[in-house]
Coordinates of N, CA and C in Angstrom, one line a residue:
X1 N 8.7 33.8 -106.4 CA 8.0 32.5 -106.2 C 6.6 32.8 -105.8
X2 N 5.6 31.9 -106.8 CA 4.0 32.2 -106.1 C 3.7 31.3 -104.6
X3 N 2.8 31.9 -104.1 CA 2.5 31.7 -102.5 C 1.6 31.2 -102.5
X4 N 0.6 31.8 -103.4 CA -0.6 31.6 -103.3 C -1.3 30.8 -104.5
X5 N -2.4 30.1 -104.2 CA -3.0 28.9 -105.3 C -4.4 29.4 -105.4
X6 N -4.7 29.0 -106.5 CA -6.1 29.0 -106.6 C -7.0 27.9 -106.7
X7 N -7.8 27.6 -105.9 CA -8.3 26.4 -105.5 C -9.9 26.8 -106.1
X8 N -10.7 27.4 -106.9 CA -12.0 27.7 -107.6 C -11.9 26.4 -108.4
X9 N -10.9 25.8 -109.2 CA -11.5 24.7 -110.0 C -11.8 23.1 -108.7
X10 N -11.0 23.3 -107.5 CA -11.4 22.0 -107.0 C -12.8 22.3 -106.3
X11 N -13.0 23.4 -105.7 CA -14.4 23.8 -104.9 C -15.7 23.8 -105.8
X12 N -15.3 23.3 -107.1 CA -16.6 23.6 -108.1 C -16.6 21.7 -108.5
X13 N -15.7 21.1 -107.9 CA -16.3 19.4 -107.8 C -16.0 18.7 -106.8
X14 N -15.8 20.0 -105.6 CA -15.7 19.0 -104.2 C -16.7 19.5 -103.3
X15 N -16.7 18.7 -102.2 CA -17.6 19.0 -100.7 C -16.8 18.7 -99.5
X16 N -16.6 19.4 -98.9 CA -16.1 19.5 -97.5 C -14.6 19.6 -97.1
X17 N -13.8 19.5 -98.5 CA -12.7 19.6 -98.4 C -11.9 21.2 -98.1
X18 N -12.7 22.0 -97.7 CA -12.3 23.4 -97.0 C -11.3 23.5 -96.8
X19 N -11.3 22.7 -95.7 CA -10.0 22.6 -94.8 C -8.6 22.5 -95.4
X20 N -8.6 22.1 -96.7 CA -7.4 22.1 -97.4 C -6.6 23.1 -97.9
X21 N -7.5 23.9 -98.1 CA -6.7 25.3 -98.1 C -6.0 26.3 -96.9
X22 N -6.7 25.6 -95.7 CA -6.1 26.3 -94.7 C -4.8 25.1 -94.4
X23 N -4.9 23.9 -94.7 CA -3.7 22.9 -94.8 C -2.1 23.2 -95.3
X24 N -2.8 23.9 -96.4 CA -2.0 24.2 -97.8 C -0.7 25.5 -97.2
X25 N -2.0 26.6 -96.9 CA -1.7 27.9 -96.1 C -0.4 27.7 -94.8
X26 N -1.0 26.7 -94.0 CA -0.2 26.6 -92.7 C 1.3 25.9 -92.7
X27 N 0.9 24.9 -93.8 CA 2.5 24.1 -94.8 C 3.6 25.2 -95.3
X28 N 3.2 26.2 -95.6 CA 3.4 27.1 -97.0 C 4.4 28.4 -95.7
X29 N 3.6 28.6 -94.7 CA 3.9 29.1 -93.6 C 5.5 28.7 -92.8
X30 N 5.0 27.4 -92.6 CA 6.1 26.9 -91.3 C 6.9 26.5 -92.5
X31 N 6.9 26.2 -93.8 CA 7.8 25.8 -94.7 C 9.3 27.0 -94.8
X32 N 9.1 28.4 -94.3 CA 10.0 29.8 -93.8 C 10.5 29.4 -92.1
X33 N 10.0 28.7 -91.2 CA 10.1 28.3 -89.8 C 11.5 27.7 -90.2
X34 N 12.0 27.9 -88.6 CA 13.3 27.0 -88.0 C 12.8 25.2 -88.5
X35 N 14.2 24.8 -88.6 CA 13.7 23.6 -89.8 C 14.5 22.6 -88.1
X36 N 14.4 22.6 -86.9 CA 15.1 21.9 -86.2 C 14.3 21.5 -85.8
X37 N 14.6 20.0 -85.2 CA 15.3 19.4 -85.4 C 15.3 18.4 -86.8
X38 N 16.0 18.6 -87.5 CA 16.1 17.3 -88.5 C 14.9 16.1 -88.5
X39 N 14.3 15.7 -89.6 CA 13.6 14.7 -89.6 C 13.6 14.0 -91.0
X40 N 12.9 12.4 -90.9 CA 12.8 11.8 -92.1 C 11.0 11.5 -91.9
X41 N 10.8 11.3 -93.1 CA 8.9 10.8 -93.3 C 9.3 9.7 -94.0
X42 N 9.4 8.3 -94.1 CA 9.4 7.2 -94.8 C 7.5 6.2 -94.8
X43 N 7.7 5.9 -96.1 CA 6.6 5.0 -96.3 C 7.0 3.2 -96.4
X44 N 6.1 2.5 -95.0 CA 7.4 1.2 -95.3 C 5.9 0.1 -95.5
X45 N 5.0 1.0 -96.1 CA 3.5 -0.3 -97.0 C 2.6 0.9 -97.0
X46 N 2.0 0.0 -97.7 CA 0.7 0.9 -98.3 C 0.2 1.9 -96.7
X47 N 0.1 1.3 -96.2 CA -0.7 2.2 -95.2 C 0.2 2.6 -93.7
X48 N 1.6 2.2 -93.7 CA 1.7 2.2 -93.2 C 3.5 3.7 -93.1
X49 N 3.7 4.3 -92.2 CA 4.8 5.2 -92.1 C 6.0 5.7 -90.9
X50 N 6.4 5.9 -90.8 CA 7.3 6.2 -89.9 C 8.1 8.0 -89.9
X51 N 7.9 8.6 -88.9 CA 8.9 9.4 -88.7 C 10.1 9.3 -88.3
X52 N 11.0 9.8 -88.9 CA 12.3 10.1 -87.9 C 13.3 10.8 -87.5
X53 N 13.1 11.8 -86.0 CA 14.1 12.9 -85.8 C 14.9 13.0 -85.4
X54 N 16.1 13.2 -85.4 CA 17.4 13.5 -85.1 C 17.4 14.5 -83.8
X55 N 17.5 14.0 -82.9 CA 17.3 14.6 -81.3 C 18.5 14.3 -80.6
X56 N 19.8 14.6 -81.3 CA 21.1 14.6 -80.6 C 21.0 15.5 -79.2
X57 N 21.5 15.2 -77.8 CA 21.5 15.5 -76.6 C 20.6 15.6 -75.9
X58 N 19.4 15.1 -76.3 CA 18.5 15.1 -75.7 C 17.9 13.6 -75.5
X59 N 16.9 13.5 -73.8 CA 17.1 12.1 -73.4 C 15.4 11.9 -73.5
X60 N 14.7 10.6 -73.0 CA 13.8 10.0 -73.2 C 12.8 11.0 -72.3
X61 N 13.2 11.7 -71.1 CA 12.1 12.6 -70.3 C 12.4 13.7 -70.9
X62 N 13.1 14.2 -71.8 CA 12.9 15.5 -72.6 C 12.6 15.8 -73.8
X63 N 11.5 14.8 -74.2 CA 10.9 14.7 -75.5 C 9.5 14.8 -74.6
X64 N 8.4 15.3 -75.0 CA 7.1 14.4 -75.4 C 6.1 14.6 -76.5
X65 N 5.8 13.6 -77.2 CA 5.0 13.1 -77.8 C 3.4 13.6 -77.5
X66 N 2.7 13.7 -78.4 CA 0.9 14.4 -78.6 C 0.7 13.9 -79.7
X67 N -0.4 12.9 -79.4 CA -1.5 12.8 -80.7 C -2.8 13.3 -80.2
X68 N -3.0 14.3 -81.3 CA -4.0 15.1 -80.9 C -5.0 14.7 -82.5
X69 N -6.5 15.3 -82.6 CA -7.4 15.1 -83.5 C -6.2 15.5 -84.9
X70 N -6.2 14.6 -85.9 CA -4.8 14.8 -87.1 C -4.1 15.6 -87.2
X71 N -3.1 15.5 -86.0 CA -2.4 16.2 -85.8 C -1.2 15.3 -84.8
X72 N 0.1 15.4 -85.1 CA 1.1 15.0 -83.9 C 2.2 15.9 -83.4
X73 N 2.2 16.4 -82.3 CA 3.0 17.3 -81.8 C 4.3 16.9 -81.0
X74 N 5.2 17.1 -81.3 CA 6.9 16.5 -80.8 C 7.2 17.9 -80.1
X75 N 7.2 18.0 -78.8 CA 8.5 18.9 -78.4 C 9.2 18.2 -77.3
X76 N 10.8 19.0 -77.3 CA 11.8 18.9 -76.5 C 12.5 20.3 -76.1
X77 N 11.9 19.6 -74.8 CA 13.1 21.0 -73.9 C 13.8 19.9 -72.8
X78 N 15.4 20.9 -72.9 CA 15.9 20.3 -72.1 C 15.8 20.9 -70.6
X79 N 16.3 20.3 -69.5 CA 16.2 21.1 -68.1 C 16.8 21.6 -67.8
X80 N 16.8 22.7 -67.4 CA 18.2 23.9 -67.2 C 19.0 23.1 -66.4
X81 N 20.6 23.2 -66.8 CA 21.3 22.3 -66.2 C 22.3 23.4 -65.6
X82 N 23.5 22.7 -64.9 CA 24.5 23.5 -64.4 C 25.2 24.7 -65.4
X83 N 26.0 25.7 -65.0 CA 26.3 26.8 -65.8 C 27.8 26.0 -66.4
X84 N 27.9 26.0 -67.7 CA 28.7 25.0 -68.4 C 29.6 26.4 -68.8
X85 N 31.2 26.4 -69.3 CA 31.3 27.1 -70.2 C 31.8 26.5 -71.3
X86 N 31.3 26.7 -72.4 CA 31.3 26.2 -73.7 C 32.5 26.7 -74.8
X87 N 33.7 25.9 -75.0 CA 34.3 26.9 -76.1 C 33.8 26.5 -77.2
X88 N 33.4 25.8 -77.9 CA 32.5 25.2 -78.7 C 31.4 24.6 -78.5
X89 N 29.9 25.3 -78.8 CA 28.5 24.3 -78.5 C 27.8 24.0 -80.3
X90 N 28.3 22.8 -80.7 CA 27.9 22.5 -81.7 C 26.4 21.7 -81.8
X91 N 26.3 20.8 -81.0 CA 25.4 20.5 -80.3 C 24.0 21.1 -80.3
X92 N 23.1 21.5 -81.0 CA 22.0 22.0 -80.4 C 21.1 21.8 -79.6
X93 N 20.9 22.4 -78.4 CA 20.1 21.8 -77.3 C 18.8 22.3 -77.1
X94 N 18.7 23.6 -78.2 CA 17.3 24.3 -77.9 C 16.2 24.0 -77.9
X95 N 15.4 24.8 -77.2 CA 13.6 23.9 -76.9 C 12.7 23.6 -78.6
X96 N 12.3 22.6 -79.0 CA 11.4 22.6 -80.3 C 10.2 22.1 -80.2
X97 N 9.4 22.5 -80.9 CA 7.9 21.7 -81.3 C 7.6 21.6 -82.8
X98 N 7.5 20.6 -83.0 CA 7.3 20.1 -84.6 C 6.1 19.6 -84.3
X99 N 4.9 20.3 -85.5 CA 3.6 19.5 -85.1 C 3.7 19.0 -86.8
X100 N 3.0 17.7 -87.4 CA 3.1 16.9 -88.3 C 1.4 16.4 -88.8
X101 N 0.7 17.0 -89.7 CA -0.7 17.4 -89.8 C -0.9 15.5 -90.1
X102 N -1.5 15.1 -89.5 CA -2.0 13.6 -90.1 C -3.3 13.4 -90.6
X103 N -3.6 12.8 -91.8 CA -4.8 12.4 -92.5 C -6.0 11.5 -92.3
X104 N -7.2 11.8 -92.2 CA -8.0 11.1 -91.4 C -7.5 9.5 -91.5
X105 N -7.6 8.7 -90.0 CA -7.3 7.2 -89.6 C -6.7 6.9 -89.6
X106 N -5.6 8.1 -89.3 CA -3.6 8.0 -89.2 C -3.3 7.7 -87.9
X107 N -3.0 6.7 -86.9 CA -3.0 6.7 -85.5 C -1.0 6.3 -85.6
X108 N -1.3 6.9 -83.9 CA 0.0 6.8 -83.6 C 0.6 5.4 -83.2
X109 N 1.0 4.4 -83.5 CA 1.2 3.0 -83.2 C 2.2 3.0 -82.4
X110 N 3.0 3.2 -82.2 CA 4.4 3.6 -81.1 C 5.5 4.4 -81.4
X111 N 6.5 4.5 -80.4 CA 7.4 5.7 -80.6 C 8.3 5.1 -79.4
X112 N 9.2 5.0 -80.3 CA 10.7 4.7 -79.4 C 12.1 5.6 -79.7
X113 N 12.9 5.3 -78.7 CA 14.0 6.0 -78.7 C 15.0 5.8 -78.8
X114 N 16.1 5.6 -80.3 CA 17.2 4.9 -79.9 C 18.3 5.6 -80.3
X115 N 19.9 5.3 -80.5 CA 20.6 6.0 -80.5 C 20.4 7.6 -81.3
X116 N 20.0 8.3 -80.5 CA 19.8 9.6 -80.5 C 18.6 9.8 -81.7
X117 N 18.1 8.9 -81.8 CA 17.1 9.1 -82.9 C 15.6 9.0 -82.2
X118 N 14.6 9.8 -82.4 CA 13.0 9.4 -82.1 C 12.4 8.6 -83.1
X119 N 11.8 7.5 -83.1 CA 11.2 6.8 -84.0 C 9.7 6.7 -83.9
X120 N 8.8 7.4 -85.2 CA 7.6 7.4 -84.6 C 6.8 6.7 -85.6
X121 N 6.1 5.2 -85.5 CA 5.3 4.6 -86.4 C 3.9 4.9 -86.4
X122 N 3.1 5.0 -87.6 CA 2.0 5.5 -87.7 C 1.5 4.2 -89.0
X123 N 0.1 4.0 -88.5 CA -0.4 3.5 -89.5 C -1.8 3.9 -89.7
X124 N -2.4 3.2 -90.7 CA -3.6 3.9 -91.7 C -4.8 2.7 -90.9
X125 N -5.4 2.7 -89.9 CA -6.7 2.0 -90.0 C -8.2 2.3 -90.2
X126 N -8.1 2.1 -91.7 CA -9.8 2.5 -92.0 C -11.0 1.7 -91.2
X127 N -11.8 2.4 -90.9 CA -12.6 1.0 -90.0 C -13.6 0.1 -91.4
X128 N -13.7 -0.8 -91.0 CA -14.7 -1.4 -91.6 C -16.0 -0.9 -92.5
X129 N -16.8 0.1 -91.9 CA -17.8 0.7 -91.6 C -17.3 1.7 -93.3
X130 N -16.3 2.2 -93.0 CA -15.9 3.5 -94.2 C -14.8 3.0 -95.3
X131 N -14.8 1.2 -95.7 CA -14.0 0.7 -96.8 C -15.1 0.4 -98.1
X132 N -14.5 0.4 -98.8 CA -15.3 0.1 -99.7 C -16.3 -1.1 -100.0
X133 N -17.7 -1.0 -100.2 CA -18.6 -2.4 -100.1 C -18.7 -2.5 -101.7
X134 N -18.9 -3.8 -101.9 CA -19.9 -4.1 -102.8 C -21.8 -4.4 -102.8
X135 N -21.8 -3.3 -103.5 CA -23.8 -3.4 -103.1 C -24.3 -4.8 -104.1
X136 N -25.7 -5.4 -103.7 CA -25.8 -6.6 -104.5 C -27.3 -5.9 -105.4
X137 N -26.8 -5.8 -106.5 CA -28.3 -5.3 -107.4 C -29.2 -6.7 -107.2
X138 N -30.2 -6.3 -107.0 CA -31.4 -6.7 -107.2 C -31.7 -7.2 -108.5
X139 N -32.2 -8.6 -109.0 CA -33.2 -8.9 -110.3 C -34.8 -8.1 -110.5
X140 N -34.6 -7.7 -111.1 CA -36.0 -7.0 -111.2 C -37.2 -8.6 -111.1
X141 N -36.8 -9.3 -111.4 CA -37.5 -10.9 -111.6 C -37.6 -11.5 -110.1
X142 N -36.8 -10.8 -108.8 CA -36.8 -11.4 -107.9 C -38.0 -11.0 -106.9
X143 N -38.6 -12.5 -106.0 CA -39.7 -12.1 -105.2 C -39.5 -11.3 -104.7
X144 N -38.9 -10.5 -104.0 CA -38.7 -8.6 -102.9 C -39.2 -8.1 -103.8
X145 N -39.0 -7.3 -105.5 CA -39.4 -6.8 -106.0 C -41.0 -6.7 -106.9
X146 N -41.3 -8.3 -107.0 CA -42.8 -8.4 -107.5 C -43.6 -8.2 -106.5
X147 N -43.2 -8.6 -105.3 CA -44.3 -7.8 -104.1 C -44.2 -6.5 -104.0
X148 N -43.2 -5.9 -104.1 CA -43.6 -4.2 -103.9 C -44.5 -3.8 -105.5
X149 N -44.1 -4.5 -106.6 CA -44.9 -4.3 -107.8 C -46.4 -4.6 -107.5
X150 N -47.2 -5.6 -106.9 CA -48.4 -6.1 -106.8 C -48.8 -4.9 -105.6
X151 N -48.3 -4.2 -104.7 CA -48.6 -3.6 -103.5 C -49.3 -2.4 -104.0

């Protein structure tokens, strides 16, 4: 299986997009990592998405949640509890961190807890400032322009 990509035809028609190769790299990485706990990625509108992890035995103070610069970090450890003996532990209780790279103006909207599931909604707010305008051309026939012409 190849690992590795060659990114020379996008860097010869992009700018600043660097970082995507180290994106690519770090994906490619944790894609060989422990895959626990269980999750789904759903898209439920255009801009809008949801996580969701499968966090069987574990309760609302033994999760937390990080939104950090595009990036969201999940871990759960549980609290050392009394000495149990187990003839079967099917159950996984082990400590995890799942971090989840988010794309610029990806904010965390909320995150709830419900039957054994973490639910985390995320939506896309572009601001105003970085959407698309329409610019208004100018008439070369309009007064702004025959004054800078006579100037």
């Amino acid at each position: 299986m190849r690992t590795t990509f060659d990114f020379a035809p996008l860097w010869r028609s992009t700018i600043g997009f660097d970082h995507l190769a180290d994106l690519v790299d770090s994906t490619l990485r944790q894609a060989t990592e422990d895959n626990y706990p269980p999750y789904n990625i759903e898209r439920s509108g255009e801009d809008n998405y949801r996580i969701t992890l499968a966090v069987a035995g574990f309760g609302v103070n033994d999760i937390m949640v990080t939104a950090e610069q595009n990036a969201l970090a999940i871990e759960g450890r549980k609290p050392e509890g009394g000495a149990r003996e187990y003839l079967y532990q099917g159950i996984a209780a082990r400590p995890f961190r799942r971090v989840f790279n988010l794309a610029d103006y990806v904010q965390v909207k909320q995150a709830a807890f419900q039957d054994g599931l973490l639910v985390i909604d995320l939506v896309r707010e572009i601001p105003e400032a970085m959407k698309p305008r329409r610019i208004q051309i100018a008439n070369a026939s309009s007064p702004q322009i025959e004054q800078k012409k006579a100037a």
